[in-house]
Structure formats: C-alpha cells, structure tokens
XYZ file of C-alpha atoms in Angstrom:
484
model
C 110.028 75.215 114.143
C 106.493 74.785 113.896
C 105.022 71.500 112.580
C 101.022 72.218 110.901
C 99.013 70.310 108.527
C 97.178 71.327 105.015
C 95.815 69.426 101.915
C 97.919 70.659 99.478
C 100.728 73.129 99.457
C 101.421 75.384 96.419
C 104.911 76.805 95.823
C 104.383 80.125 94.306
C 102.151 82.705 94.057
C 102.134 83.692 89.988
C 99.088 83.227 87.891
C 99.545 79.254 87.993
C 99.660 79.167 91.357
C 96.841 81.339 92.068
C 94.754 79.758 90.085
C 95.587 76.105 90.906
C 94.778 77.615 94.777
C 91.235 79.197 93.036
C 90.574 75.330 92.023
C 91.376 73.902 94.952
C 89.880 76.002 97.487
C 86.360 75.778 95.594
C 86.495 72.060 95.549
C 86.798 71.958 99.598
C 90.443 71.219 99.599
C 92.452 73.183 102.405
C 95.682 74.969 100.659
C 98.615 77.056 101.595
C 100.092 79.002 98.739
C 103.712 79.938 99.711
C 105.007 82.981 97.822
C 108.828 84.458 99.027
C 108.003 87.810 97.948
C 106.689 89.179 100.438
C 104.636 91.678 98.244
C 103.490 91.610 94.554
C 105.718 93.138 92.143
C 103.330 95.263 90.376
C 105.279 94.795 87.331
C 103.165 94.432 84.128
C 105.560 91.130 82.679
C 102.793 89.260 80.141
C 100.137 91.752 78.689
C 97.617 89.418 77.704
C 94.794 86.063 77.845
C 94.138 84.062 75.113
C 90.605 83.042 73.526
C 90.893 79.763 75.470
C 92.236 81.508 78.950
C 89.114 83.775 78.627
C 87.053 80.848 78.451
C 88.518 79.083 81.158
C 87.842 82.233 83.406
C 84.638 82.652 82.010
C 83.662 78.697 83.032
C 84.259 80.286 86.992
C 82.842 83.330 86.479
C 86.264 84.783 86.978
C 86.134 86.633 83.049
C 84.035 89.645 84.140
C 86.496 90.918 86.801
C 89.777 90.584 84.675
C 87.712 92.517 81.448
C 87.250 95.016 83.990
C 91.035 95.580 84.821
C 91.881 94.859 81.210
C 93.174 98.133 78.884
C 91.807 96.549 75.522
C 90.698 93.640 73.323
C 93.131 92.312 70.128
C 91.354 91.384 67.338
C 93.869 88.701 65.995
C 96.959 86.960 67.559
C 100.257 86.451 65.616
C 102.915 83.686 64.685
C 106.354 84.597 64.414
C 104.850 88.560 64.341
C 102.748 87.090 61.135
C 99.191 88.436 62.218
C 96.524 85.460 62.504
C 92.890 85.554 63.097
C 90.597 83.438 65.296
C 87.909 82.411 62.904
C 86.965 79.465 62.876
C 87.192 78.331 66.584
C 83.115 79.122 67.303
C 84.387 80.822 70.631
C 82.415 83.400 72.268
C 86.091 85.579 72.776
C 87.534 85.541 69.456
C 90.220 88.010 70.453
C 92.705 88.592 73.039
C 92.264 90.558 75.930
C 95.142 93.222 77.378
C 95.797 92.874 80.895
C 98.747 92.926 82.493
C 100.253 89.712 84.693
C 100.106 92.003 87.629
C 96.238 92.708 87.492
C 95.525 89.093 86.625
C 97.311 88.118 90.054
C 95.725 90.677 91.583
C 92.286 89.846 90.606
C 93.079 85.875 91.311
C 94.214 86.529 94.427
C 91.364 88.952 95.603
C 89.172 85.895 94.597
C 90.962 82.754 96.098
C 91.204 85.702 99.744
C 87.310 85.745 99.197
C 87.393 82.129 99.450
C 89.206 81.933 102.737
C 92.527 81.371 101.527
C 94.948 83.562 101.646
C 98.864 83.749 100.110
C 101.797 83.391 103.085
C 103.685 85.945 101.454
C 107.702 86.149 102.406
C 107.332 82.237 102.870
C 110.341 80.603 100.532
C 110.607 77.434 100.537
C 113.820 75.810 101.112
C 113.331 72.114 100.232
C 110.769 68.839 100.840
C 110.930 65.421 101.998
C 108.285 62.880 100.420
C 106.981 60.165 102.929
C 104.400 57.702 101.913
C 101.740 59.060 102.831
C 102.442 63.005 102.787
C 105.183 65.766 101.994
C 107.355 67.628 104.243
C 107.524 70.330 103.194
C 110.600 72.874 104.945
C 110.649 77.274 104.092
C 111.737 80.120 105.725
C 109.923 83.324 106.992
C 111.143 86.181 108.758
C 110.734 84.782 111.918
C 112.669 81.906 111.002
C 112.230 78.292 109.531
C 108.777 76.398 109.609
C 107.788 72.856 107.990
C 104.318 72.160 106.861
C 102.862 68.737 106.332
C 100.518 68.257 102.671
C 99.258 65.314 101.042
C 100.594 67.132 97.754
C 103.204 69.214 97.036
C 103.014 71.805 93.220
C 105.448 73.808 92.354
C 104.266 76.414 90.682
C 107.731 78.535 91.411
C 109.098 79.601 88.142
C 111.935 78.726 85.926
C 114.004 78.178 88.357
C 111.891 76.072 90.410
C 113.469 75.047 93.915
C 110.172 71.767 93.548
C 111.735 70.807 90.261
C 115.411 70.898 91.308
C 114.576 68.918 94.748
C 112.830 66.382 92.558
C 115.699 66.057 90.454
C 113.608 65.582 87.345
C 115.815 66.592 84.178
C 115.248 69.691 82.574
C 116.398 68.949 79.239
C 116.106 71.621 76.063
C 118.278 74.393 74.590
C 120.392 77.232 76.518
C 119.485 79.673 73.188
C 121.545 81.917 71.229
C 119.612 85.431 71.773
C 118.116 87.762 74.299
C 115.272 90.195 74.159
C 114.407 92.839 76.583
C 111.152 94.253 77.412
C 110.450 97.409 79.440
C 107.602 99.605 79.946
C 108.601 103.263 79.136
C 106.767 106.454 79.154
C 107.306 108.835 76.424
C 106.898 112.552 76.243
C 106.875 112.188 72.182
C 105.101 108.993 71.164
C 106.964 107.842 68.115
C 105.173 108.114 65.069
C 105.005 104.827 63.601
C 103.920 103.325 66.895
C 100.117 102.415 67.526
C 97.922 104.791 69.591
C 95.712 101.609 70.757
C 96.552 98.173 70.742
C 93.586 96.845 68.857
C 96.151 94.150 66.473
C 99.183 92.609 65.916
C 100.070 94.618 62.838
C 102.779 96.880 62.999
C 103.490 96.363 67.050
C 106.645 94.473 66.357
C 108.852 93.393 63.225
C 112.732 92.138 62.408
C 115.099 95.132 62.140
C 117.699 93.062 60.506
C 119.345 89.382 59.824
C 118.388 88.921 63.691
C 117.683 91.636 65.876
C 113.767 92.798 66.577
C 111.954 95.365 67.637
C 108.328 96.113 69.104
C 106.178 98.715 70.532
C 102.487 98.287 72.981
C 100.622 100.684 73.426
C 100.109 99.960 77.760
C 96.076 102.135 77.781
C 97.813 104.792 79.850
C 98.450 108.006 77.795
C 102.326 107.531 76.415
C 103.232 104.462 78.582
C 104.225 101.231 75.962
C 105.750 98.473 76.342
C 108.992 98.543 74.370
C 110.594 94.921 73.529
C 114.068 94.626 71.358
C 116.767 92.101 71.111
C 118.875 89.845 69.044
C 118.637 86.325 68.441
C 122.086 86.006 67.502
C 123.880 87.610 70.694
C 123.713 86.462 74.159
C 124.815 88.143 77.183
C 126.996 86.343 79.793
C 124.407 86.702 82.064
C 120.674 86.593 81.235
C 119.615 87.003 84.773
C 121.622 90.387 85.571
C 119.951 93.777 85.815
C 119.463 95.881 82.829
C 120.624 99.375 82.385
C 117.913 101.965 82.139
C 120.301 104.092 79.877
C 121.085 101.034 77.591
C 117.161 100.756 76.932
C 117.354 104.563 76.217
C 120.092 103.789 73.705
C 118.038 101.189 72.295
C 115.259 103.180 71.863
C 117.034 105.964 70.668
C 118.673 103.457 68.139
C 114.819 102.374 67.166
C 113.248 105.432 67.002
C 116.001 108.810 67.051
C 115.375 111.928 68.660
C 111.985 112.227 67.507
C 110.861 109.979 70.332
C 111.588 110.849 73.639
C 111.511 109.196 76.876
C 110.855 110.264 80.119
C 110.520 107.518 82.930
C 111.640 103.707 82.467
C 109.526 101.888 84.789
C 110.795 98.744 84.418
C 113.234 96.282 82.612
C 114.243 93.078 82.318
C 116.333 90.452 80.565
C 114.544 87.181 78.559
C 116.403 84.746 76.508
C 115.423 82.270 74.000
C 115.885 79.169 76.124
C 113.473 76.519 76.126
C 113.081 73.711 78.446
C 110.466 70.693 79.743
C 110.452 68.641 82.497
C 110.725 65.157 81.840
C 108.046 64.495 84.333
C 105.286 66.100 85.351
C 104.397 64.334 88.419
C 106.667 62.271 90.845
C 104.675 60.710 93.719
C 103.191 63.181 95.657
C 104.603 66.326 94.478
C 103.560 68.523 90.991
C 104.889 70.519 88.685
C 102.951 73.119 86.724
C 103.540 76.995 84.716
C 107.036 77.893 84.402
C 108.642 75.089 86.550
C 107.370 72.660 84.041
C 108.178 74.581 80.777
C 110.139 77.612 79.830
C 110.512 79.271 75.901
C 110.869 82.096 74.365
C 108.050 84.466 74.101
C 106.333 83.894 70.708
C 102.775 84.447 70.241
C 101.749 85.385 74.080
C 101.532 81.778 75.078
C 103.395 81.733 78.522
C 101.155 82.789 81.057
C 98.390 80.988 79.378
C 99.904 77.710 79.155
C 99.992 78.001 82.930
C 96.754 78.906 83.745
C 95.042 75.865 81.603
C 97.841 73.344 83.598
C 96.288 74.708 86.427
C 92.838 73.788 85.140
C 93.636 70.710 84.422
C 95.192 70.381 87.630
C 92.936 71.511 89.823
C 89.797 69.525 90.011
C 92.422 66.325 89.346
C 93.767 67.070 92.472
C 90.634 68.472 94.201
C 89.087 64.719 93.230
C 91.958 62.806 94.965
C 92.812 64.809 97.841
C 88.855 64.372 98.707
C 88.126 61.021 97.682
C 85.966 61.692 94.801
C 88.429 59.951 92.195
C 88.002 56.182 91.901
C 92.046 55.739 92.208
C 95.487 57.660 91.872
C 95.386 56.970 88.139
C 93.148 60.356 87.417
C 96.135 62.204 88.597
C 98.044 60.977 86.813
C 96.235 62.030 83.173
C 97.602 65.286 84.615
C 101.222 64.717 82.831
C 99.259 62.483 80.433
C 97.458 65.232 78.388
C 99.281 68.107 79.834
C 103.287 67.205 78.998
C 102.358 66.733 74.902
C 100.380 70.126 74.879
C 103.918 71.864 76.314
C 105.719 69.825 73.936
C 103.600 71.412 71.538
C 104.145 74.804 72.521
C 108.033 74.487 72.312
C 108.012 72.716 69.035
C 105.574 75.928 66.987
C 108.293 78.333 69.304
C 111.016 77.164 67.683
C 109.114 77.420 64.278
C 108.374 80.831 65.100
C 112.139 81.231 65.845
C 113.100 79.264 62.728
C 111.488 82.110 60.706
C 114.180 84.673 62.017
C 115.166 86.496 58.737
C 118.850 85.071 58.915
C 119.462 84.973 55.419
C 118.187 85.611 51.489
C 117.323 81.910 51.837
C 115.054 82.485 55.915
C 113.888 85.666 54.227
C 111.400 84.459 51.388
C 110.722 81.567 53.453
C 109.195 84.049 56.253
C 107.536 85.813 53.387
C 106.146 82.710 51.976
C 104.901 82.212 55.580
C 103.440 85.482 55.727
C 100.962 84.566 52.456
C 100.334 81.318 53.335
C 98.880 82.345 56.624
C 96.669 84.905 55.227
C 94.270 81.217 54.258
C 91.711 80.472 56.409
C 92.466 77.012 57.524
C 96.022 77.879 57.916
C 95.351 81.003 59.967
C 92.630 78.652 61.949
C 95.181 75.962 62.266
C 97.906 78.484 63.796
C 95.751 80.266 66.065
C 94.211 77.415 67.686
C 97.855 76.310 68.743
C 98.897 79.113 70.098
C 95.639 80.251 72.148
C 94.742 76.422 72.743
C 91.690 76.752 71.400
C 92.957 73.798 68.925
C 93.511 71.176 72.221
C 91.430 68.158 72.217
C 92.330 65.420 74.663
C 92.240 61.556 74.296
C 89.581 59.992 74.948
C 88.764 56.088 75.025
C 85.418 54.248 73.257
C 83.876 56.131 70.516
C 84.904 58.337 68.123
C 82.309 61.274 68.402
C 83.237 64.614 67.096
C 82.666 65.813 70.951
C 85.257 63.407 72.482
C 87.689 65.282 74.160
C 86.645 68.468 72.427
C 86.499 71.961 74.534
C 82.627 73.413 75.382
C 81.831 76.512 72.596
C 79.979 77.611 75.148
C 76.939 78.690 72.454
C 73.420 78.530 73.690
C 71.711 75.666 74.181
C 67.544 75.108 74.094
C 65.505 74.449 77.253
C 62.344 74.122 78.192
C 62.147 77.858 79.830
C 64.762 79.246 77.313
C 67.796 79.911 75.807
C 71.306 78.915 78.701
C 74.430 79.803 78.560
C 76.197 76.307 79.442
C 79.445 78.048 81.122
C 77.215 79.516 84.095
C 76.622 75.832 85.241
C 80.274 75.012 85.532
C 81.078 77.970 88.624
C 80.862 75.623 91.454
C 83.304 73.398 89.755
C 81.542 70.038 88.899
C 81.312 67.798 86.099
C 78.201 69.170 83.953
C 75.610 67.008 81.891
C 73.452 68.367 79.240
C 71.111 65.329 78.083
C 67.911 65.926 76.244
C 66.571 62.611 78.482
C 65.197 62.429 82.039
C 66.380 58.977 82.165
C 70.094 60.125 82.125
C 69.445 63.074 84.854
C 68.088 60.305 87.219
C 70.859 58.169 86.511
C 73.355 60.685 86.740
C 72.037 61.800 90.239
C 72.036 59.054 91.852
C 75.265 57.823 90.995
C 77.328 61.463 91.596
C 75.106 63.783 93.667
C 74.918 67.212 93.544
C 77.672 69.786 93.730
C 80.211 67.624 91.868
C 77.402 67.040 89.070
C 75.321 69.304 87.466
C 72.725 68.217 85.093
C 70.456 69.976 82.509
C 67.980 68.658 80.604
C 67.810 70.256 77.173
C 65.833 70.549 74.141
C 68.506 69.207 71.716
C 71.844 68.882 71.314
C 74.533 70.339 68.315
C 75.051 66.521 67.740
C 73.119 64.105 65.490
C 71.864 61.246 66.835
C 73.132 62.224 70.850
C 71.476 62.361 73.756
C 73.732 63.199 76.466
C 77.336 64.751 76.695
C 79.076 64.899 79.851
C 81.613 67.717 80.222
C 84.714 67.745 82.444
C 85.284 70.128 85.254
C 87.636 72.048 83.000
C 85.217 71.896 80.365
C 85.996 68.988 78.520
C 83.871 66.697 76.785
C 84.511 63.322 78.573
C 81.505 60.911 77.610
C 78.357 60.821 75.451
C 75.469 58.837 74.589
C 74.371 57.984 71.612
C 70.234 58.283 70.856
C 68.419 54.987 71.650
C-alpha cells in the first residue's frame, strides 16, 4: 500500500470535478483527481451551458475552446418546456450553447493536463478517515489498494457519492413518482415534426398526455437526436437497470410511427424524478460539490451547470486556504453559506416545473396560464435568470450598493488607452479591482500583491458616485467605494 501526499484530493472526474481541479491547479494548489473509470464514457448525457456557465468559462479563458466543440447556440431557455428568453440579464451570451457533457470533460481535462495535472483514471475510492490535520484518504487501482494523504477531501462523485455516504450527512428529499429516458438515436427518416437545427426550445419537447412526455434534439450530426420520453406517473422497480434498445424503438415508434425510422441506438439510459440535498455542504475537512450535493429531475438544463458554478465558488475558496492566502477557515466555509440556498433554489423552481405536469382539466389551464404569463418580460427575465443563474447575487455585509454581491456583465469599460474587456483580467485567477483612483491601486498593491490582485485604473465606472469595485475570483462583486 503506498502512503503519498497532495493538497487536495478530488473524487471524480465529471465536469465538477474537472473544473474544481482547473481552479485549483491555477491557484498553485497540488491535486489528485481520482476517477474509477478508467476511460471517459464518450456518452453525450447533458447537451448544454447556460448564459452564466459561459461566463464563468469565459472569466478563464476556457469559453473559446468549448464554442469550438459546441454543435450550436439556443436562442432562449425554457421552464417546464414553456420557452423563455434571456433579455434582460446585460450578458454578453444571451443564449445557450450545445455541447455535449462528453466534450466539455474533454476540453476541461485537456486544460487542467496542460496545467500539469492529470486524472488517475481506474482509481475508486473506497472510503476516508479525517484526522486533524489532514484526510486519509483509501481507493483501489488495478494493482491493488493505495491511500493518499490531502489537507481536503471533495467529492465530486455523483449521486451516489461514496464522500457523501462516508460522511454520513443526510440526504433528505423525494424518491419521485416518474422516469424519463433519454437516448441518442440515429434515424434513416428524420421525423417530420422534429427540428432540423436546434436553434430554440419550441417544439423540441411537449406533454403527450395527463403525464407522459416526449422530446426530440437535433445532436449537429446529420440524423443523430437526442430522443427523451417518459412518464411522471410510472416508476420502474429499478431506475438504475439497463434499458432495452428495442423498448426505445417501441417508444419511438409509439411517438412518431413508421414514418420515422431508426437505425443505430447509441446510447440509453434511465433518469427519475428524484430530488435530493445534502444537509451539509462541508464537514471538517472534506467537500461536497455537483451531483453528490444535489440531485433533481432534469428541468430547464440546470444540472451540469449547477456543478460547474459550485466548483467556482469552490475553487479559489479552497485555493485561498490550502495556501494561506485566507485570513481564517471561515472563507471556506461561505462555500455551503451561499452555495446550499442556490441548490435549494434549483429544487424548489424543479418541482414547479414538475407541478405544471398536465395531470388534470384543473393542471391543464394552470400550465396554459403559465405559458401566457411567461411570454412578459419581467416574468420571462425573472425565470431565466433562475434557471441559468444569471439571477444569483450573494450576501454581502455594509452597504447596500446595487453592485454588492452582483455577477460582472462583463461590458466594456473606459481606460486611458481604450476600450477592456474586464473578463480577460480575471484568467490567472485573482481578485480584480477596477477603480477610477490611483490612490486605491497603491493601496490595493501593497496590501495583496500581484497575481492574487489585479488592478485597473479606469475612466469611470457604470455606478454613480463609485470609485472602486472589487470583484471576487469567481467574479463577484465583493466591496466598493463610494466617491470622496
């Protein structure tokens, strides 16, 4: 059994995980990413980044590479299949991009390999031990068992998280009542009503009845979609069991008739309407983020995503303690602070979504009411900003100005030598200051010095009477100053 030492060791090698690893890694901090696959699936599974994902990537200069592997951009997003729009939000990505999971791990991983680190791949772990001062942490390889000493421990390891269970933190929510399937199938005759290009999120899915659904993606590849259906009133006796390729030809053939014809199923699988949250977030020295921290049904693309902004939030949290950047423990723990309501969130406007299943005359003109009331502005703005997070705003303590916890827009700002783009100052991972006042870029460098602080002196600011905003390494406004 061999006995080595890392910084932090990440269970799992899915988009959270990667991109916790991404954060890490460019802050300094030496981390092992266990995966027990021992090679990526390849399967598609989510198909797409939010407005707020894209600008998260776009703050590391990680966007351009995952628009390149991407198939297409979505003009709106959708509640409950009700099409909503991103207006509003003064975002530079007003859309969603299509991409598969598997590219997005792809490209993460390529990047955090680039940075030195790469994923231990066939490495499962088995369980942990937390000591005062670090985690044991104990997985198995082909070659046998190993244990590996961190001063953190995330697991970022799925629903069915082996971290959570060996914390023994409850997992409390619903079992569900339904199932869906999705599976990506490749017709020789498209069907007619389906969408040549996914460009919205009109007419790709819809109820067929009191509960059942159906849905079809166009996947960019000429006759490959992604075909979801299920029923929200019938539940297998086991969710987690294989599904027959023939009963998704039945399905289809029940969707669709003979007009539409299949022939290759590349994959399928089984999802249920379940939703869960760990109590806790954080216990001592060991993490939970992604899927081991949350699990729901999937309304309104918002799984993957939720993931990838914990690990934002995550990252240069942890980064700042492992290093000794962070004044004391209590930074980590803002982790679970701000990022346990914003899951809670996401499970609450799920089961809305759910609750406007067309069960009954009753469910059925309330979804239709729905459907027109979301066609207003503020209520389409207020929708889409929960479900692409472009609507989070974290607490914040002192004053009350408008850019207090608020998210960069990531518009141009004025300087001296020209117009900037703010996100290009955030790629090494530091706090950033924009001030309009020398005095503050002094101050500011002597008391954090360069690469955890950028600053920028610029010609004005989107705020009355404000001289200086201080942004977050996620990109979060965290402090301002007012004019003197």
């Amino acid at each position: 059994m061999n006995n080595l030492g890392t910084d932090v060791i990440v269970a799992g090698a899915g988009p959270t995980g990667l991109m916790l690893a991404h954060e890490l890694a460019l802050a300094g901090v030496d981390v092992v990413v266990l995966e027990r696959h021992r090679e990526r699936t390849g399967l598609s599974k989510a198909l797409n980044l939010q407005p707020r994902t894209a600008e998260i990537l776009e703050l590391r200069g990680l966007l351009d590479g995952a628009e390149e592997r991407s198939f297409t951009t979505v003009q709106d997003g959708h509640f409950a299949m009700i099409p909503i729009g991103y207006d509003g939000w003064g975002t530079r990505f007003p859309f969603q991009l299509g991409i598969p999971q598997a590219q997005v791990e792809a490209y993460l991983e390529e990047r955090l390999a680039a940075q030195g680190t790469k994923v231990s791949r066939g490495a499962e772990v088995i369980d942990f031990v937390q000591e005062k001062d670090f985690v044991s942490v104990r997985y198995r390889t082909d070659s046998g068992e190993n244990q590996l000493h961190a001063k953190f421990l995330v697991g970022c390891d799925g629903a069915r998280s082996v971290v959570r269970k060996g914390l023994d933190v409850d997992f409390p929510g619903v079992d569900g009542e339904g199932f869906g399937v999705v599976a990506d199938v490749l017709f020789d005759k498209i069907p007619a009503v389906a969408q040549k290009q996914w460009r919205t999120m009109r007419n790709v899915g819809e109820p067929t009845g009191a509960t059942t659904f159906k849905g079809l993606i166009p996947l960019g590849e000429p006759g490959l979609y992604r075909f979801i259906y299920g029923d929200r009133a019938s539940r297998p006796k086991d969710i987690r069991s294989a599904i027959a390729h023939d009963e998704v030809r039945q399905a289809l053939l029940d969707s669709y008739g003979e007009t539409a014809t299949v022939s290759e199923i590349r994959w399928a699988s089984q999802f249920s309407d379940a939703a869960r949250q760990a109590e806790r977030y954080r216990v001592g020295r060991v993490l939970l983020a992604g899927d081991a921290a949350h699990i729901h049904f999937p309304a309104g693309g918002q799984g993957l995503n939720l993931g990838v902004q914990d690990a934002m939030n995550l990252g240069w949290k942890l980064a700042a303690t492992v290093r000794g950047w962070a004044a004391d423990d209590d930074l980590l723990d803002t982790y679970e602070a701000e990022r346990h309501p914003v899951g809670a969130q996401v499970l609450h406007n799920v089961a809305a979504q759910l609750g406007l299943t067309p069960r009954s005359h009753e469910s059925r003109a309330l979804r239709a009411l729905f459907g027109e009331l979301a066609e207003l502005p503020e209520v389409s703005r207020y929708l889409s900003g929960m479900v692409s997070g472009l609507g989070i705003r974290y607490t914040t303590h002192g004053t009350s100005h408008p850019a207090l916890g608020s998210r960069l827009t990531d518009q141009d700002v004025a300087t001296e030598t020209g117009p900037l783009r703010p996100s290009t100052l955030f790629h090494d991972g530091g706090f950033v200051l924009l001030t309009t006042s020398q005095a503050h870029v002094d101050a500011a460098r002597a008391h954090a010095p360069s690469p955890r602080l950028v600053t920028q002196l610029v010609t004005a600011l989107p705020w009355p009477s404000t001289e200086a905003v201080l942004y977050r390494p996620d990109g979060y406004a965290c402090w301002v100053a007012p004019t003197r």
